[in-house]
PDB file of C-alpha atoms in Angstrom:
ATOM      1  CA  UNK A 898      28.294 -34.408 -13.372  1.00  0.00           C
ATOM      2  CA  UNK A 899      29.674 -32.403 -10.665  1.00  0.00           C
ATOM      3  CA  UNK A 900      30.540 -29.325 -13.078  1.00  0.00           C
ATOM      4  CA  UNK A 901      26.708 -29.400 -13.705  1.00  0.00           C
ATOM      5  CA  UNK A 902      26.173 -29.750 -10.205  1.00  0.00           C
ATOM      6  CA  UNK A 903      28.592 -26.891  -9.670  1.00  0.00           C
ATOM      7  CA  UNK A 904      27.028 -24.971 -12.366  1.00  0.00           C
ATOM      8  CA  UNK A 905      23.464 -25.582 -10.866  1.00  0.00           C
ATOM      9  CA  UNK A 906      24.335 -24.591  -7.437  1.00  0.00           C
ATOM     10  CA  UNK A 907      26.064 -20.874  -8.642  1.00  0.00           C
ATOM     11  CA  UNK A 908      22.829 -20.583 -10.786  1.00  0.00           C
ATOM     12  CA  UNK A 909      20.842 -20.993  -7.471  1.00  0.00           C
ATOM     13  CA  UNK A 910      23.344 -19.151  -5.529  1.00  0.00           C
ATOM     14  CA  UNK A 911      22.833 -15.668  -7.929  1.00  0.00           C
ATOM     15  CA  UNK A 912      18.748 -16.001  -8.109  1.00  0.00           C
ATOM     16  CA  UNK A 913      18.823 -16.170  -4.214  1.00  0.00           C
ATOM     17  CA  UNK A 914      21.255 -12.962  -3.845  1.00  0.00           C
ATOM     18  CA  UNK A 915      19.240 -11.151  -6.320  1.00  0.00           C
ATOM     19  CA  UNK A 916      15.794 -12.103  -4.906  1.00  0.00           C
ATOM     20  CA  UNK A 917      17.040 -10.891  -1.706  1.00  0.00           C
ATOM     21  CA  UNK A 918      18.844  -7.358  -3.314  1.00  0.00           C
ATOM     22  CA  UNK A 919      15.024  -6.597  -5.077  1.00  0.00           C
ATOM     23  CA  UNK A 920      13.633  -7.486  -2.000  1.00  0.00           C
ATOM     24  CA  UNK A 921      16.124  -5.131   0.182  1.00  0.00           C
ATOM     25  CA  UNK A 922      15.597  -2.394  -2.363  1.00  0.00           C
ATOM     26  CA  UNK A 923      11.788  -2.227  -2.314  1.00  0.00           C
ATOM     27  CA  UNK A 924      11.186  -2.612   1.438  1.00  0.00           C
ATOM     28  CA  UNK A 925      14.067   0.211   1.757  1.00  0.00           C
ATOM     29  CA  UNK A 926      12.298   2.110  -1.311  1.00  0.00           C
ATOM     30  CA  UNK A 927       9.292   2.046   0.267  1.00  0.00           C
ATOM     31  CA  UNK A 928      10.217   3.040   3.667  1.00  0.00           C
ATOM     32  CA  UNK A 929      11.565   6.064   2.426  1.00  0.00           C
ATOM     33  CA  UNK A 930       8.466   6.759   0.057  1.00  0.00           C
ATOM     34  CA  UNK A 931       6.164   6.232   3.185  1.00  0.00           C
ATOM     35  CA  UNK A 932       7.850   8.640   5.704  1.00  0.00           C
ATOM     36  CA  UNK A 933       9.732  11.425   3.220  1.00  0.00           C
ATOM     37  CA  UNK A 934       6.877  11.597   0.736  1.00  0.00           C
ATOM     38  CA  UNK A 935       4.294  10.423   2.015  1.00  0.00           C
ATOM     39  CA  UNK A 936       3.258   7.956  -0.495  1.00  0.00           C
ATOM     40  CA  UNK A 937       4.954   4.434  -1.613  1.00  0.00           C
ATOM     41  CA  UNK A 938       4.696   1.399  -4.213  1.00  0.00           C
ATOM     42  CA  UNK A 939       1.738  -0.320  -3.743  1.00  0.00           C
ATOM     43  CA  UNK A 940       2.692  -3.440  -5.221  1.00  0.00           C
ATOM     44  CA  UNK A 941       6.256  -3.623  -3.468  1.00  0.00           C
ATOM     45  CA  UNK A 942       4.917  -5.273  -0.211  1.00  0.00           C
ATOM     46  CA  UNK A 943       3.420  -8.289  -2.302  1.00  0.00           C
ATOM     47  CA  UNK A 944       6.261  -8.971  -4.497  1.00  0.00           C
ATOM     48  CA  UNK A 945       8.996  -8.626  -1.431  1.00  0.00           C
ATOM     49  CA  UNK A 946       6.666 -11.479  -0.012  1.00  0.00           C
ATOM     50  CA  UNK A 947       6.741 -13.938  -3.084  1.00  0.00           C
ATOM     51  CA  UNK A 948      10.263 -12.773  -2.984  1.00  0.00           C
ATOM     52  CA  UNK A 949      10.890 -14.776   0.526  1.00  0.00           C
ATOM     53  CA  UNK A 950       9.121 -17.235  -1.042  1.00  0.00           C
ATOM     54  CA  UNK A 951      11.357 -18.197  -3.230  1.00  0.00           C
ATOM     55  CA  UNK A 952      14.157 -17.306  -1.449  1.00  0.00           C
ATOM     56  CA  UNK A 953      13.219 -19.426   1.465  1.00  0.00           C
ATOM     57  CA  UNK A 954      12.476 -22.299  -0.599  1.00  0.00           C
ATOM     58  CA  UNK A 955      15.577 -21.898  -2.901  1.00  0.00           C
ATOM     59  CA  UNK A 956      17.639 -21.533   0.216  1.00  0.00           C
ATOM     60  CA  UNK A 957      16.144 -25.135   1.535  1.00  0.00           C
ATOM     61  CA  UNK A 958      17.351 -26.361  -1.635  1.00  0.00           C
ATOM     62  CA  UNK A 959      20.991 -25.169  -0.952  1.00  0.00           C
ATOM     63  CA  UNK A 960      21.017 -26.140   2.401  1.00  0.00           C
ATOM     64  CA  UNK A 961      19.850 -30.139   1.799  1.00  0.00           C
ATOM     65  CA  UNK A 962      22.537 -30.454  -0.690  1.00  0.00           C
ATOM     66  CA  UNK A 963      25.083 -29.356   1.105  1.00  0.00           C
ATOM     67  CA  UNK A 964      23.612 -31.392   3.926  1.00  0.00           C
ATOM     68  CA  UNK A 965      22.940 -28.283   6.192  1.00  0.00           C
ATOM     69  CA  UNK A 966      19.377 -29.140   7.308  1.00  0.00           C
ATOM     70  CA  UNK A 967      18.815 -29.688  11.426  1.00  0.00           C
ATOM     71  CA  UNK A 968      18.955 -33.201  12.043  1.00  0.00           C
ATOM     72  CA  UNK A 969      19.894 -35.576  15.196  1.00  0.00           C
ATOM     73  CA  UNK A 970      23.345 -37.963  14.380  1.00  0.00           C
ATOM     74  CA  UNK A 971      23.902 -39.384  17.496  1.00  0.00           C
ATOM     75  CA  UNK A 972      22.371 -42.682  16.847  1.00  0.00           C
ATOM     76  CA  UNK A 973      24.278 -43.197  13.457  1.00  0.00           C
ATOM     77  CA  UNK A 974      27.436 -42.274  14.237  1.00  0.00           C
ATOM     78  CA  UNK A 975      27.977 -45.214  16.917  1.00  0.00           C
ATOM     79  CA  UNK A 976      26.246 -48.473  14.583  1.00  0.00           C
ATOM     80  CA  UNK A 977      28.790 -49.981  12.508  1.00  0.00           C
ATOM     81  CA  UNK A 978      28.891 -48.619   8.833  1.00  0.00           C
ATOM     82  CA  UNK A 979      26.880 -51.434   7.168  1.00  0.00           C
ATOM     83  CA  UNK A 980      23.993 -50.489   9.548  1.00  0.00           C
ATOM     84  CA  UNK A 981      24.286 -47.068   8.869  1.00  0.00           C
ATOM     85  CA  UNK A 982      23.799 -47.410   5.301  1.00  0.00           C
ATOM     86  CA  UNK A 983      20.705 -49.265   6.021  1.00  0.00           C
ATOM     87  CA  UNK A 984      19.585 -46.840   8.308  1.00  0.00           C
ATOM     88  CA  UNK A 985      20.422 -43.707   5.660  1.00  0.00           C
ATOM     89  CA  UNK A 986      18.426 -45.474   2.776  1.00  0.00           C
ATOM     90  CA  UNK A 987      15.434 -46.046   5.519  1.00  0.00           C
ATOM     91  CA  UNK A 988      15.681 -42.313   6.294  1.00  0.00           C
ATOM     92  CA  UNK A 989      16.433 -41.356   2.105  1.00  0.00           C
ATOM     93  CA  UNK A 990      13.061 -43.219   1.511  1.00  0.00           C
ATOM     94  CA  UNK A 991      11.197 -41.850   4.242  1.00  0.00           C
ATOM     95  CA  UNK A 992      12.582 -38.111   2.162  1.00  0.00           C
ATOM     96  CA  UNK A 993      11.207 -39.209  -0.814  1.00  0.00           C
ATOM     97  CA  UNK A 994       8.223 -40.309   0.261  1.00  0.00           C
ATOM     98  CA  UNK A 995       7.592 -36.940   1.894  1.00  0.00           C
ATOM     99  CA  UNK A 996       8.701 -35.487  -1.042  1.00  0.00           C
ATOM    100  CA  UNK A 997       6.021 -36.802  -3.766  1.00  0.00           C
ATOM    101  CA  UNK A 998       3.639 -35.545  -1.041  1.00  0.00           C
ATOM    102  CA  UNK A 999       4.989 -32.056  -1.241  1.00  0.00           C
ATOM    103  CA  UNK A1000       4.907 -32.137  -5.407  1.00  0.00           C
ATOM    104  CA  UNK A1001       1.381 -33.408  -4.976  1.00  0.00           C
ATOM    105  CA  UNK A1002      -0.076 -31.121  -2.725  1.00  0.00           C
ATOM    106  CA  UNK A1003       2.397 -28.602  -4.666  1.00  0.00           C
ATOM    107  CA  UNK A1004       0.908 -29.382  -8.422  1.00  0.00           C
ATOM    108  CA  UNK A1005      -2.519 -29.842  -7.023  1.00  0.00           C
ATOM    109  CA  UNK A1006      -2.665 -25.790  -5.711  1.00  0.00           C
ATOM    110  CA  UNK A1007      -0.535 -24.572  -8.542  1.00  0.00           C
ATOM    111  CA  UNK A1008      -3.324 -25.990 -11.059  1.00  0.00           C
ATOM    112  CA  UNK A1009      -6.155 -24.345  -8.471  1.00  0.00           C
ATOM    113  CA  UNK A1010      -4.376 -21.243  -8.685  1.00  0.00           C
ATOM    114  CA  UNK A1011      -3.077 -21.223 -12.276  1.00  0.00           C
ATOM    115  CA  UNK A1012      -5.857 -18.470 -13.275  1.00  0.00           C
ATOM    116  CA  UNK A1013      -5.816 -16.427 -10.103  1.00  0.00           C
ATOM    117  CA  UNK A1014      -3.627 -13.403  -9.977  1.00  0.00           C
ATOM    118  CA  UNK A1015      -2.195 -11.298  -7.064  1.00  0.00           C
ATOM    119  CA  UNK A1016      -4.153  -8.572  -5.913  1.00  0.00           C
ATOM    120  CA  UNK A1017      -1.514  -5.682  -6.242  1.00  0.00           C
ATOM    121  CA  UNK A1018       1.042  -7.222  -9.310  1.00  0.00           C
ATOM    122  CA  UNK A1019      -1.648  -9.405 -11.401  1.00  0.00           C
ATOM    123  CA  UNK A1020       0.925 -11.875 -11.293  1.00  0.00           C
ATOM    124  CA  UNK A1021      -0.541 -15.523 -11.791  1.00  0.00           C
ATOM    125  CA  UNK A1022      -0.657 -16.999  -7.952  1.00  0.00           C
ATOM    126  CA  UNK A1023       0.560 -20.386  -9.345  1.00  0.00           C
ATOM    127  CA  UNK A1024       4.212 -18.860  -9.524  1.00  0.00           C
ATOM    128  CA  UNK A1025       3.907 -18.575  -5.981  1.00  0.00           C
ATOM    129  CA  UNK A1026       2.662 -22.165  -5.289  1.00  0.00           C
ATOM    130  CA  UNK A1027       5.158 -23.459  -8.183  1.00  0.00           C
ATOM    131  CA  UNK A1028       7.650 -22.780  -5.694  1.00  0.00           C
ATOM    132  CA  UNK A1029       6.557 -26.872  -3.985  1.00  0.00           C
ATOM    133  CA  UNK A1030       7.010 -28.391  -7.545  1.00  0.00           C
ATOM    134  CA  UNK A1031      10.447 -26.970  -7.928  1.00  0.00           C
ATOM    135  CA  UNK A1032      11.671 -27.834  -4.365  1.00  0.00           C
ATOM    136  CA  UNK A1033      10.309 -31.338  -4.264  1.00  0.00           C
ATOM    137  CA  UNK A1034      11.640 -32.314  -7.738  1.00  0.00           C
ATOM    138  CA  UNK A1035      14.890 -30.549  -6.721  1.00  0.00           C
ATOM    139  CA  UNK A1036      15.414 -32.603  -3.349  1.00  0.00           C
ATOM    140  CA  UNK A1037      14.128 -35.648  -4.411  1.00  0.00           C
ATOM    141  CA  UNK A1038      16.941 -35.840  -7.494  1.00  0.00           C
ATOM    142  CA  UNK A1039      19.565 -35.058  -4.825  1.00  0.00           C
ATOM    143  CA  UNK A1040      17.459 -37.775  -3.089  1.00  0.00           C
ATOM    144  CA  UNK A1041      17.854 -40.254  -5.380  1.00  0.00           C
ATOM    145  CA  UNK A1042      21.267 -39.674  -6.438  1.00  0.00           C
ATOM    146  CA  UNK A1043      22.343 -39.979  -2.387  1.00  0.00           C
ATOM    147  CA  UNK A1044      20.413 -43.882  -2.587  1.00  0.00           C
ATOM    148  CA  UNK A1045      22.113 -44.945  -5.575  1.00  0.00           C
ATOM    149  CA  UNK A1046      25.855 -43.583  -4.118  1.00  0.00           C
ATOM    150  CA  UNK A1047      24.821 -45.377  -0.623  1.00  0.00           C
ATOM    151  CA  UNK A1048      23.385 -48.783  -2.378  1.00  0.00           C
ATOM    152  CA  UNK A1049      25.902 -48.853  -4.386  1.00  0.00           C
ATOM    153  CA  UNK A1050      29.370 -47.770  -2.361  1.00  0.00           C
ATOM    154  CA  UNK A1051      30.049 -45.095  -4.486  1.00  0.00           C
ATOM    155  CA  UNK A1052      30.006 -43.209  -0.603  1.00  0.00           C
ATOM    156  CA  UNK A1053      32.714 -43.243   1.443  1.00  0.00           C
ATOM    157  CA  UNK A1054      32.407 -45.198   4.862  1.00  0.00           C
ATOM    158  CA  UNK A1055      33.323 -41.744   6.324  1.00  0.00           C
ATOM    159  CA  UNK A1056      31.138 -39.748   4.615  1.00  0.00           C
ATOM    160  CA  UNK A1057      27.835 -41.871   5.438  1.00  0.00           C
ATOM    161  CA  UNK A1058      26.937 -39.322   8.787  1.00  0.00           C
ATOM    162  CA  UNK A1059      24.677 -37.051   6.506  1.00  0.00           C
ATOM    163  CA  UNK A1060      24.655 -34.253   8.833  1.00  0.00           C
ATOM    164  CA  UNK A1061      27.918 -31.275   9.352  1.00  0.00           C
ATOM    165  CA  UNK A1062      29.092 -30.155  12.439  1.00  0.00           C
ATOM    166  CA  UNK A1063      27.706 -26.879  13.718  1.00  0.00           C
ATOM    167  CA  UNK A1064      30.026 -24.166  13.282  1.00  0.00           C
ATOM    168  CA  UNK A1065      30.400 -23.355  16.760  1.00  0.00           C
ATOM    169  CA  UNK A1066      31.359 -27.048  17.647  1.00  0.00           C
ATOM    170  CA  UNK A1067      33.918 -27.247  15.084  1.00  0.00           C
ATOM    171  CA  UNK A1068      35.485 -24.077  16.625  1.00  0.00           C
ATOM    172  CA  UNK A1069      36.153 -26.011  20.137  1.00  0.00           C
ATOM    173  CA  UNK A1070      37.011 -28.179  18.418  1.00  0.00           C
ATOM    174  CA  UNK A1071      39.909 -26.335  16.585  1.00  0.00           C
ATOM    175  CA  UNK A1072      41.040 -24.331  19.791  1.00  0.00           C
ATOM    176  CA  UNK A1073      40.983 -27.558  21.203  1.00  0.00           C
ATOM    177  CA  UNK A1074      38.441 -26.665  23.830  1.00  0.00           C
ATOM    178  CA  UNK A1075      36.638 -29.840  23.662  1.00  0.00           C
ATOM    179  CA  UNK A1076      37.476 -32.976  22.194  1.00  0.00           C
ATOM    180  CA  UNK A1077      35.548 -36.106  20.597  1.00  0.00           C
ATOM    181  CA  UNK A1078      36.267 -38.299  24.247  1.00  0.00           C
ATOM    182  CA  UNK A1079      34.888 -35.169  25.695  1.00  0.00           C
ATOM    183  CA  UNK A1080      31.478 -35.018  23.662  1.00  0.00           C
ATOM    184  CA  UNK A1081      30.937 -38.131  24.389  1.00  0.00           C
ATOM    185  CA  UNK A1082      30.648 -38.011  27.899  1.00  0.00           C
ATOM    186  CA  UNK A1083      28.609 -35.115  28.156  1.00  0.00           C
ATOM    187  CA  UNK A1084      26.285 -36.957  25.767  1.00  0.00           C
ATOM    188  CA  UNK A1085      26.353 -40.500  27.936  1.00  0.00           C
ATOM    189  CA  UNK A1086      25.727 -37.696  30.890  1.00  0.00           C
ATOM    190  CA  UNK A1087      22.950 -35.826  29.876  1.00  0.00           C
TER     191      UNK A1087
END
């Protein structure tokens, strides 16, 4: 499972870097067209949009597996671990239930759109829109997997606070800066 997972993520990894290199190349490209020559592609703007698109969306996927999405731990980190697992599967069902929202608002424009194309490419608009299906079905496997390792104790006690460190707080942390007794006054202060 985890060279799948492993597999799936490098997959994801190499669309997003090459969405963003075509995307880099035909802003650039047409930058230079515009200004040297006078002229430029007029279909580059469009697809450098659908581009973000999907890198935006692909990137969300990367970032909730690897548990990188904003979120507020303060609460969960001080109840005891039982209550925390009740408190992640609350919040893991509250994901999934915004989840099928997203697929069905997601399937319901991508079947609007499936036989309206883009202005400047002709490309169907429901690859655009598709973008929801993929991202909800995505999340909401990752979802699912997370309830059954929490239900089930497959889940470390110490791996039950769902959100990482910033990267700045781990760095006083390491320099020893700021401690844990430390951040928790300042939090009981403010």
């Amino acid at each position: 499972m985890s060279k799948i997972s492993k597999l799936l993520e490098n997959t994801l990894n190499i669309i997003m870097a090459v969405a963003l290199a075509i995307m880099v190349v035909l802003v650039f490209g047409n930058v230079v067209l515009r200004y040297a020559f006078n002229s430029g592609i007029t279909w580059s703007e469009e697809m450098s949009r659908y581009l973000f698109i999907w890198l935006t969306f692909l990137g969300a996927i990367g970032a909730y597996k690897n548990k990188e999405h904003l979120g507020v731990d303060m609460l969960i980190k001080r109840l005891p671990n039982k209550m925390k697992r009740v408190v992640i599967v609350i919040s893991d069902l509250l994901i999934l239930l915004v989840l099928v929202l997203v697929l069905d608002g997601s399937w319901k424009m991508t079947m609007i759109n499936i036989d309206s194309t883009a202005p400047a490419t002709g490309m169907p608009l429901a690859f655009v829109y598709g973008t929801g299906i993929l991202v909800s079905a995505s999340m909401g496997l990752m979802t699912i997997n997370n309830l059954y390792q929490v239900v089930f104790n497959k889940i470390k006690d110490e791996d039950l606070v769902k959100i990482s460190e910033s990267e700045e707080l781990i760095s006083l942390h390491d320099d020893g800066l700021i401690t844990d007794d430390m951040e928790m006054k300042g939090e009981k202060k403010a």
